[in-house]
Amino acid sequence: MAHDFPLFGDPHGGNSPELSREAVLAAVEARLISTFGEPGGRAAVTFLGADRIEVLRFGPDAAGLVRYATLGMSAAPMADPTAPVADQLRGPRAELVLTVRGGQDSVLRTLATFAATPQVEGLVVAPGGSLDLGSPLWDGAPFTSVLAAEPGGLVEDLELADPADPVRFLPLLPMTPNEAGWKRVHGAAALQDRWLDQGTDLRDPQRRGVRLD
């Protein structure tokens, strides 16, 4: 799997009860439920050398939108890639949220794969970066990668006990291979401007790529 996030060291550690894996993930799940309602389904995936990642399914809502949210990525902080030793408590924490009209449940393993990258590949997942699966995101999808967008608009950041950073819920925006290549050259903001200018429905599971010439 390709990516353009920086590498970092071992993310595990920390002994504060309020910041234990169980406490953090319970708070994250509560925030998701308070935002989207009770999940209609959930799946769990465990990768070699990583803790379990769950994906919760919410909806469809009145507009036919289905939200998929990861649960497990935020259990440990992502460390500064330039730090010689990873901080056991401080560092960005995130979960991923994908919105698809009508739903595409075959995306569950893809989302778990993306959420496990901080543990498996040593990545800091942050807004403006992208993750490339190298294959369709779900069965028959025209997209092979996602852009991590700015958090806060869909799910409010979750504050944790000091000294931990808040958990941020990063929306994932599917990209066609051409869009992903264009984004690598011109940047995330330029691609998002193209989407906005052309009125792109990023929740459409079969949308066409935007005009890039």
PDB file of N, CA, C and O in Angstrom, residues 59-126:
ATOM      1  N   GLY A  59     -26.193   4.234   9.658  1.00  0.00           N
ATOM      2  CA  GLY A  59     -27.111   4.611   8.587  1.00  0.00           C
ATOM      3  C   GLY A  59     -27.593   3.414   7.799  1.00  0.00           C
ATOM      4  O   GLY A  59     -27.390   2.270   8.202  1.00  0.00           O
ATOM      5  N   PRO A  60     -28.282   3.699   6.690  1.00  0.00           N
ATOM      6  CA  PRO A  60     -28.383   4.999   6.007  1.00  0.00           C
ATOM      7  C   PRO A  60     -29.287   5.985   6.742  1.00  0.00           C
ATOM      8  O   PRO A  60     -30.232   5.601   7.409  1.00  0.00           O
ATOM      9  N   ASP A  61     -28.959   7.276   6.564  1.00  0.00           N
ATOM     10  CA  ASP A  61     -29.781   8.323   7.140  1.00  0.00           C
ATOM     11  C   ASP A  61     -30.887   8.704   6.155  1.00  0.00           C
ATOM     12  O   ASP A  61     -31.103   8.023   5.145  1.00  0.00           O
ATOM     13  N   ALA A  62     -31.600   9.782   6.441  1.00  0.00           N
ATOM     14  CA  ALA A  62     -32.722  10.176   5.595  1.00  0.00           C
ATOM     15  C   ALA A  62     -32.295  10.508   4.170  1.00  0.00           C
ATOM     16  O   ALA A  62     -33.099  10.410   3.233  1.00  0.00           O
ATOM     17  N   ALA A  63     -31.034  10.885   3.993  1.00  0.00           N
ATOM     18  CA  ALA A  63     -30.517  11.206   2.661  1.00  0.00           C
ATOM     19  C   ALA A  63     -29.879   9.995   1.979  1.00  0.00           C
ATOM     20  O   ALA A  63     -29.314  10.131   0.895  1.00  0.00           O
ATOM     21  N   GLY A  64     -29.955   8.836   2.617  1.00  0.00           N
ATOM     22  CA  GLY A  64     -29.371   7.629   2.042  1.00  0.00           C
ATOM     23  C   GLY A  64     -27.883   7.493   2.260  1.00  0.00           C
ATOM     24  O   GLY A  64     -27.245   6.645   1.638  1.00  0.00           O
ATOM     25  N   LEU A  65     -27.311   8.315   3.147  1.00  0.00           N
ATOM     26  CA  LEU A  65     -25.865   8.279   3.384  1.00  0.00           C
ATOM     27  C   LEU A  65     -25.516   7.274   4.468  1.00  0.00           C
ATOM     28  O   LEU A  65     -26.167   7.216   5.518  1.00  0.00           O
ATOM     29  N   VAL A  66     -24.480   6.510   4.206  1.00  0.00           N
ATOM     30  CA  VAL A  66     -23.952   5.554   5.170  1.00  0.00           C
ATOM     31  C   VAL A  66     -22.568   6.030   5.608  1.00  0.00           C
ATOM     32  O   VAL A  66     -21.742   6.398   4.769  1.00  0.00           O
ATOM     33  N   ARG A  67     -22.327   6.056   6.914  1.00  0.00           N
ATOM     34  CA  ARG A  67     -21.026   6.449   7.463  1.00  0.00           C
ATOM     35  C   ARG A  67     -20.318   5.209   7.975  1.00  0.00           C
ATOM     36  O   ARG A  67     -20.900   4.394   8.696  1.00  0.00           O
ATOM     37  N   TYR A  68     -19.061   5.091   7.617  1.00  0.00           N
ATOM     38  CA  TYR A  68     -18.199   4.034   8.160  1.00  0.00           C
ATOM     39  C   TYR A  68     -17.118   4.708   8.988  1.00  0.00           C
ATOM     40  O   TYR A  68     -16.420   5.607   8.498  1.00  0.00           O
ATOM     41  N   ALA A  69     -16.967   4.302  10.238  1.00  0.00           N
ATOM     42  CA  ALA A  69     -15.996   4.928  11.132  1.00  0.00           C
ATOM     43  C   ALA A  69     -15.114   3.861  11.760  1.00  0.00           C
ATOM     44  O   ALA A  69     -15.608   2.826  12.228  1.00  0.00           O
ATOM     45  N   THR A  70     -13.816   4.114  11.778  1.00  0.00           N
ATOM     46  CA  THR A  70     -12.898   3.172  12.406  1.00  0.00           C
ATOM     47  C   THR A  70     -12.902   3.370  13.916  1.00  0.00           C
ATOM     48  O   THR A  70     -13.216   4.445  14.435  1.00  0.00           O
ATOM     49  N   LEU A  71     -12.539   2.306  14.627  1.00  0.00           N
ATOM     50  CA  LEU A  71     -12.442   2.337  16.080  1.00  0.00           C
ATOM     51  C   LEU A  71     -11.238   1.497  16.478  1.00  0.00           C
ATOM     52  O   LEU A  71     -11.247   0.278  16.312  1.00  0.00           O
ATOM     53  N   GLY A  72     -10.196   2.150  16.958  1.00  0.00           N
ATOM     54  CA  GLY A  72      -8.971   1.440  17.336  1.00  0.00           C
ATOM     55  C   GLY A  72      -7.709   2.190  16.993  1.00  0.00           C
ATOM     56  O   GLY A  72      -6.696   2.063  17.671  1.00  0.00           O
ATOM     57  N   MET A  73      -7.763   2.986  15.953  1.00  0.00           N
ATOM     58  CA  MET A  73      -6.595   3.750  15.516  1.00  0.00           C
ATOM     59  C   MET A  73      -6.147   4.750  16.574  1.00  0.00           C
ATOM     60  O   MET A  73      -4.945   5.014  16.740  1.00  0.00           O
ATOM     61  N   SER A  74      -7.104   5.320  17.316  1.00  0.00           N
ATOM     62  CA  SER A  74      -6.793   6.367  18.291  1.00  0.00           C
ATOM     63  C   SER A  74      -6.350   5.834  19.647  1.00  0.00           C
ATOM     64  O   SER A  74      -6.067   6.621  20.551  1.00  0.00           O
ATOM     65  N   ALA A  75      -6.270   4.525  19.802  1.00  0.00           N
ATOM     66  CA  ALA A  75      -5.911   3.959  21.102  1.00  0.00           C
ATOM     67  C   ALA A  75      -4.512   4.372  21.545  1.00  0.00           C
ATOM     68  O   ALA A  75      -4.223   4.444  22.742  1.00  0.00           O
ATOM     69  N   ALA A  76      -3.645   4.655  20.606  1.00  0.00           N
ATOM     70  CA  ALA A  76      -2.278   5.093  20.911  1.00  0.00           C
ATOM     71  C   ALA A  76      -1.962   6.326  20.076  1.00  0.00           C
ATOM     72  O   ALA A  76      -2.477   6.483  18.966  1.00  0.00           O
ATOM     73  N   PRO A  77      -1.113   7.223  20.586  1.00  0.00           N
ATOM     74  CA  PRO A  77      -0.775   8.428  19.821  1.00  0.00           C
ATOM     75  C   PRO A  77       0.160   8.115  18.664  1.00  0.00           C
ATOM     76  O   PRO A  77       0.958   7.180  18.714  1.00  0.00           O
ATOM     77  N   MET A  78       0.041   8.913  17.618  1.00  0.00           N
ATOM     78  CA  MET A  78       0.994   8.863  16.517  1.00  0.00           C
ATOM     79  C   MET A  78       2.102   9.862  16.844  1.00  0.00           C
ATOM     80  O   MET A  78       1.824  11.019  17.198  1.00  0.00           O
ATOM     81  N   ALA A  79       3.334   9.437  16.750  1.00  0.00           N
ATOM     82  CA  ALA A  79       4.451  10.249  17.237  1.00  0.00           C
ATOM     83  C   ALA A  79       5.056  11.124  16.149  1.00  0.00           C
ATOM     84  O   ALA A  79       4.913  10.860  14.957  1.00  0.00           O
ATOM     85  N   ASP A  80       5.750  12.175  16.589  1.00  0.00           N
ATOM     86  CA  ASP A  80       6.492  13.056  15.696  1.00  0.00           C
ATOM     87  C   ASP A  80       7.549  12.234  14.969  1.00  0.00           C
ATOM     88  O   ASP A  80       8.403  11.604  15.595  1.00  0.00           O
ATOM     89  N   PRO A  81       7.520  12.220  13.618  1.00  0.00           N
ATOM     90  CA  PRO A  81       8.466  11.387  12.878  1.00  0.00           C
ATOM     91  C   PRO A  81       9.913  11.822  13.050  1.00  0.00           C
ATOM     92  O   PRO A  81      10.834  11.055  12.762  1.00  0.00           O
ATOM     93  N   THR A  82      10.145  13.056  13.531  1.00  0.00           N
ATOM     94  CA  THR A  82      11.523  13.514  13.719  1.00  0.00           C
ATOM     95  C   THR A  82      12.040  13.258  15.129  1.00  0.00           C
ATOM     96  O   THR A  82      13.219  13.472  15.405  1.00  0.00           O
ATOM     97  N   ALA A  83      11.163  12.807  16.030  1.00  0.00           N
ATOM     98  CA  ALA A  83      11.583  12.579  17.418  1.00  0.00           C
ATOM     99  C   ALA A  83      12.388  11.294  17.523  1.00  0.00           C
ATOM    100  O   ALA A  83      12.015  10.273  16.938  1.00  0.00           O
ATOM    101  N   PRO A  84      13.509  11.321  18.273  1.00  0.00           N
ATOM    102  CA  PRO A  84      14.308  10.100  18.402  1.00  0.00           C
ATOM    103  C   PRO A  84      13.605   9.009  19.188  1.00  0.00           C
ATOM    104  O   PRO A  84      13.858   7.820  18.978  1.00  0.00           O
ATOM    105  N   VAL A  85      12.695   9.393  20.108  1.00  0.00           N
ATOM    106  CA  VAL A  85      11.925   8.428  20.893  1.00  0.00           C
ATOM    107  C   VAL A  85      10.460   8.848  20.860  1.00  0.00           C
ATOM    108  O   VAL A  85      10.144  10.014  21.081  1.00  0.00           O
ATOM    109  N   ALA A  86       9.579   7.904  20.605  1.00  0.00           N
ATOM    110  CA  ALA A  86       8.154   8.216  20.546  1.00  0.00           C
ATOM    111  C   ALA A  86       7.617   8.514  21.942  1.00  0.00           C
ATOM    112  O   ALA A  86       7.890   7.785  22.896  1.00  0.00           O
ATOM    113  N   ASP A  87       6.840   9.598  22.071  1.00  0.00           N
ATOM    114  CA  ASP A  87       6.195   9.946  23.334  1.00  0.00           C
ATOM    115  C   ASP A  87       5.076   8.942  23.597  1.00  0.00           C
ATOM    116  O   ASP A  87       4.280   8.651  22.716  1.00  0.00           O
ATOM    117  N   GLN A  88       5.006   8.430  24.815  1.00  0.00           N
ATOM    118  CA  GLN A  88       4.017   7.402  25.125  1.00  0.00           C
ATOM    119  C   GLN A  88       2.617   7.950  25.337  1.00  0.00           C
ATOM    120  O   GLN A  88       1.644   7.194  25.309  1.00  0.00           O
ATOM    121  N   LEU A  89       2.485   9.254  25.575  1.00  0.00           N
ATOM    122  CA  LEU A  89       1.172   9.843  25.830  1.00  0.00           C
ATOM    123  C   LEU A  89       0.803  10.939  24.847  1.00  0.00           C
ATOM    124  O   LEU A  89      -0.349  11.055  24.452  1.00  0.00           O
ATOM    125  N   ARG A  90       1.774  11.757  24.469  1.00  0.00           N
ATOM    126  CA  ARG A  90       1.502  12.891  23.595  1.00  0.00           C
ATOM    127  C   ARG A  90       1.673  12.492  22.139  1.00  0.00           C
ATOM    128  O   ARG A  90       2.460  11.623  21.818  1.00  0.00           O
ATOM    129  N   GLY A  91       0.934  13.194  21.298  1.00  0.00           N
ATOM    130  CA  GLY A  91       0.997  12.930  19.865  1.00  0.00           C
ATOM    131  C   GLY A  91      -0.397  12.857  19.299  1.00  0.00           C
ATOM    132  O   GLY A  91      -1.371  12.599  20.019  1.00  0.00           O
ATOM    133  N   PRO A  92      -0.551  13.108  18.021  1.00  0.00           N
ATOM    134  CA  PRO A  92      -1.877  13.126  17.399  1.00  0.00           C
ATOM    135  C   PRO A  92      -2.561  11.766  17.448  1.00  0.00           C
ATOM    136  O   PRO A  92      -1.930  10.724  17.312  1.00  0.00           O
ATOM    137  N   ARG A  93      -3.850  11.804  17.680  1.00  0.00           N
ATOM    138  CA  ARG A  93      -4.681  10.597  17.657  1.00  0.00           C
ATOM    139  C   ARG A  93      -5.812  10.840  16.664  1.00  0.00           C
ATOM    140  O   ARG A  93      -6.356  11.944  16.597  1.00  0.00           O
ATOM    141  N   ALA A  94      -6.186   9.823  15.937  1.00  0.00           N
ATOM    142  CA  ALA A  94      -7.215  10.009  14.908  1.00  0.00           C
ATOM    143  C   ALA A  94      -7.996   8.730  14.684  1.00  0.00           C
ATOM    144  O   ALA A  94      -7.526   7.619  14.966  1.00  0.00           O
ATOM    145  N   GLU A  95      -9.223   8.908  14.190  1.00  0.00           N
ATOM    146  CA  GLU A  95     -10.018   7.848  13.600  1.00  0.00           C
ATOM    147  C   GLU A  95     -10.459   8.323  12.225  1.00  0.00           C
ATOM    148  O   GLU A  95     -10.388   9.520  11.919  1.00  0.00           O
ATOM    149  N   LEU A  96     -10.894   7.404  11.385  1.00  0.00           N
ATOM    150  CA  LEU A  96     -11.231   7.705   9.997  1.00  0.00           C
ATOM    151  C   LEU A  96     -12.723   7.529   9.758  1.00  0.00           C
ATOM    152  O   LEU A  96     -13.337   6.592  10.292  1.00  0.00           O
ATOM    153  N   VAL A  97     -13.300   8.420   8.968  1.00  0.00           N
ATOM    154  CA  VAL A  97     -14.725   8.357   8.656  1.00  0.00           C
ATOM    155  C   VAL A  97     -14.914   8.469   7.146  1.00  0.00           C
ATOM    156  O   VAL A  97     -14.413   9.406   6.515  1.00  0.00           O
ATOM    157  N   LEU A  98     -15.627   7.528   6.575  1.00  0.00           N
ATOM    158  CA  LEU A  98     -15.936   7.530   5.142  1.00  0.00           C
ATOM    159  C   LEU A  98     -17.449   7.585   4.973  1.00  0.00           C
ATOM    160  O   LEU A  98     -18.173   6.812   5.615  1.00  0.00           O
ATOM    161  N   THR A  99     -17.921   8.467   4.112  1.00  0.00           N
ATOM    162  CA  THR A  99     -19.352   8.597   3.832  1.00  0.00           C
ATOM    163  C   THR A  99     -19.617   8.166   2.396  1.00  0.00           C
ATOM    164  O   THR A  99     -18.999   8.680   1.462  1.00  0.00           O
ATOM    165  N   VAL A 100     -20.547   7.227   2.228  1.00  0.00           N
ATOM    166  CA  VAL A 100     -20.877   6.698   0.900  1.00  0.00           C
ATOM    167  C   VAL A 100     -22.392   6.637   0.759  1.00  0.00           C
ATOM    168  O   VAL A 100     -23.081   6.074   1.623  1.00  0.00           O
ATOM    169  N   ARG A 101     -22.906   7.197  -0.315  1.00  0.00           N
ATOM    170  CA  ARG A 101     -24.352   7.131  -0.543  1.00  0.00           C
ATOM    171  C   ARG A 101     -24.745   5.694  -0.865  1.00  0.00           C
ATOM    172  O   ARG A 101     -24.191   5.066  -1.771  1.00  0.00           O
ATOM    173  N   GLY A 102     -25.682   5.167  -0.097  1.00  0.00           N
ATOM    174  CA  GLY A 102     -26.154   3.805  -0.318  1.00  0.00           C
ATOM    175  C   GLY A 102     -25.341   2.739   0.382  1.00  0.00           C
ATOM    176  O   GLY A 102     -25.810   1.621   0.570  1.00  0.00           O
ATOM    177  N   GLY A 103     -24.107   3.063   0.762  1.00  0.00           N
ATOM    178  CA  GLY A 103     -23.264   2.096   1.466  1.00  0.00           C
ATOM    179  C   GLY A 103     -22.509   1.176   0.533  1.00  0.00           C
ATOM    180  O   GLY A 103     -22.960   0.864  -0.574  1.00  0.00           O
ATOM    181  N   GLN A 104     -21.343   0.752   0.997  1.00  0.00           N
ATOM    182  CA  GLN A 104     -20.505  -0.217   0.281  1.00  0.00           C
ATOM    183  C   GLN A 104     -19.767  -1.031   1.354  1.00  0.00           C
ATOM    184  O   GLN A 104     -18.647  -0.711   1.739  1.00  0.00           O
ATOM    185  N   ASP A 105     -20.410  -2.078   1.844  1.00  0.00           N
ATOM    186  CA  ASP A 105     -19.856  -2.790   2.994  1.00  0.00           C
ATOM    187  C   ASP A 105     -18.536  -3.498   2.708  1.00  0.00           C
ATOM    188  O   ASP A 105     -17.797  -3.831   3.640  1.00  0.00           O
ATOM    189  N   SER A 106     -18.207  -3.704   1.440  1.00  0.00           N
ATOM    190  CA  SER A 106     -16.923  -4.331   1.131  1.00  0.00           C
ATOM    191  C   SER A 106     -15.750  -3.396   1.384  1.00  0.00           C
ATOM    192  O   SER A 106     -14.586  -3.800   1.252  1.00  0.00           O
ATOM    193  N   VAL A 107     -16.022  -2.144   1.801  1.00  0.00           N
ATOM    194  CA  VAL A 107     -14.957  -1.198   2.137  1.00  0.00           C
ATOM    195  C   VAL A 107     -14.430  -1.423   3.550  1.00  0.00           C
ATOM    196  O   VAL A 107     -13.428  -0.826   3.943  1.00  0.00           O
ATOM    197  N   LEU A 108     -15.065  -2.286   4.331  1.00  0.00           N
ATOM    198  CA  LEU A 108     -14.705  -2.434   5.736  1.00  0.00           C
ATOM    199  C   LEU A 108     -13.246  -2.818   5.932  1.00  0.00           C
ATOM    200  O   LEU A 108     -12.534  -2.230   6.751  1.00  0.00           O
ATOM    201  N   ARG A 109     -12.769  -3.800   5.187  1.00  0.00           N
ATOM    202  CA  ARG A 109     -11.384  -4.226   5.360  1.00  0.00           C
ATOM    203  C   ARG A 109     -10.415  -3.133   4.897  1.00  0.00           C
ATOM    204  O   ARG A 109      -9.355  -2.944   5.485  1.00  0.00           O
ATOM    205  N   THR A 110     -10.787  -2.408   3.852  1.00  0.00           N
ATOM    206  CA  THR A 110      -9.942  -1.295   3.399  1.00  0.00           C
ATOM    207  C   THR A 110      -9.763  -0.270   4.507  1.00  0.00           C
ATOM    208  O   THR A 110      -8.636   0.182   4.783  1.00  0.00           O
ATOM    209  N   LEU A 111     -10.854   0.109   5.160  1.00  0.00           N
ATOM    210  CA  LEU A 111     -10.766   1.100   6.234  1.00  0.00           C
ATOM    211  C   LEU A 111      -9.943   0.582   7.399  1.00  0.00           C
ATOM    212  O   LEU A 111      -9.166   1.331   8.004  1.00  0.00           O
ATOM    213  N   ALA A 112     -10.112  -0.681   7.743  1.00  0.00           N
ATOM    214  CA  ALA A 112      -9.294  -1.261   8.812  1.00  0.00           C
ATOM    215  C   ALA A 112      -7.816  -1.246   8.434  1.00  0.00           C
ATOM    216  O   ALA A 112      -6.948  -0.977   9.272  1.00  0.00           O
ATOM    217  N   THR A 113      -7.518  -1.511   7.168  1.00  0.00           N
ATOM    218  CA  THR A 113      -6.131  -1.480   6.696  1.00  0.00           C
ATOM    219  C   THR A 113      -5.549  -0.077   6.852  1.00  0.00           C
ATOM    220  O   THR A 113      -4.437   0.102   7.351  1.00  0.00           O
ATOM    221  N   PHE A 114      -6.308   0.926   6.424  1.00  0.00           N
ATOM    222  CA  PHE A 114      -5.839   2.300   6.570  1.00  0.00           C
ATOM    223  C   PHE A 114      -5.640   2.671   8.037  1.00  0.00           C
ATOM    224  O   PHE A 114      -4.661   3.323   8.403  1.00  0.00           O
ATOM    225  N   ALA A 115      -6.569   2.258   8.893  1.00  0.00           N
ATOM    226  CA  ALA A 115      -6.485   2.610  10.307  1.00  0.00           C
ATOM    227  C   ALA A 115      -5.332   1.913  11.013  1.00  0.00           C
ATOM    228  O   ALA A 115      -4.840   2.404  12.037  1.00  0.00           O
ATOM    229  N   ALA A 116      -4.885   0.788  10.489  1.00  0.00           N
ATOM    230  CA  ALA A 116      -3.783   0.053  11.110  1.00  0.00           C
ATOM    231  C   ALA A 116      -2.419   0.568  10.685  1.00  0.00           C
ATOM    232  O   ALA A 116      -1.400   0.172  11.272  1.00  0.00           O
ATOM    233  N   THR A 117      -2.351   1.448   9.684  1.00  0.00           N
ATOM    234  CA  THR A 117      -1.045   1.880   9.182  1.00  0.00           C
ATOM    235  C   THR A 117      -0.161   2.560  10.225  1.00  0.00           C
ATOM    236  O   THR A 117       1.063   2.396  10.172  1.00  0.00           O
ATOM    237  N   PRO A 118      -0.699   3.318  11.193  1.00  0.00           N
ATOM    238  CA  PRO A 118       0.202   3.863  12.215  1.00  0.00           C
ATOM    239  C   PRO A 118       0.932   2.785  13.006  1.00  0.00           C
ATOM    240  O   PRO A 118       2.081   2.971  13.405  1.00  0.00           O
ATOM    241  N   GLN A 119       0.270   1.648  13.236  1.00  0.00           N
ATOM    242  CA  GLN A 119       0.909   0.551  13.958  1.00  0.00           C
ATOM    243  C   GLN A 119       1.792  -0.296  13.042  1.00  0.00           C
ATOM    244  O   GLN A 119       2.909  -0.660  13.412  1.00  0.00           O
ATOM    245  N   VAL A 120       1.278  -0.608  11.862  1.00  0.00           N
ATOM    246  CA  VAL A 120       1.956  -1.567  10.987  1.00  0.00           C
ATOM    247  C   VAL A 120       3.107  -0.937  10.208  1.00  0.00           C
ATOM    248  O   VAL A 120       4.179  -1.521  10.070  1.00  0.00           O
ATOM    249  N   GLU A 121       2.888   0.279   9.685  1.00  0.00           N
ATOM    250  CA  GLU A 121       3.880   0.908   8.831  1.00  0.00           C
ATOM    251  C   GLU A 121       4.559   2.107   9.466  1.00  0.00           C
ATOM    252  O   GLU A 121       5.508   2.645   8.907  1.00  0.00           O
ATOM    253  N   GLY A 122       4.095   2.539  10.632  1.00  0.00           N
ATOM    254  CA  GLY A 122       4.703   3.687  11.290  1.00  0.00           C
ATOM    255  C   GLY A 122       4.420   4.980  10.576  1.00  0.00           C
ATOM    256  O   GLY A 122       5.325   5.641  10.063  1.00  0.00           O
ATOM    257  N   LEU A 123       3.138   5.360  10.506  1.00  0.00           N
ATOM    258  CA  LEU A 123       2.744   6.560   9.778  1.00  0.00           C
ATOM    259  C   LEU A 123       2.028   7.540  10.694  1.00  0.00           C
ATOM    260  O   LEU A 123       1.349   7.136  11.639  1.00  0.00           O
ATOM    261  N   VAL A 124       2.163   8.813  10.396  1.00  0.00           N
ATOM    262  CA  VAL A 124       1.328   9.842  11.003  1.00  0.00           C
ATOM    263  C   VAL A 124       0.281  10.220   9.960  1.00  0.00           C
ATOM    264  O   VAL A 124       0.617  10.803   8.929  1.00  0.00           O
ATOM    265  N   VAL A 125      -0.969   9.871  10.205  1.00  0.00           N
ATOM    266  CA  VAL A 125      -2.046  10.176   9.274  1.00  0.00           C
ATOM    267  C   VAL A 125      -2.579  11.558   9.624  1.00  0.00           C
ATOM    268  O   VAL A 125      -3.031  11.788  10.745  1.00  0.00           O
ATOM    269  N   ALA A 126      -2.541  12.470   8.676  1.00  0.00           N
ATOM    270  CA  ALA A 126      -2.893  13.863   8.947  1.00  0.00           C
ATOM    271  C   ALA A 126      -3.648  14.448   7.767  1.00  0.00           C
ATOM    272  O   ALA A 126      -3.549  13.951   6.639  1.00  0.00           O
TER     273      ALA A 126
END
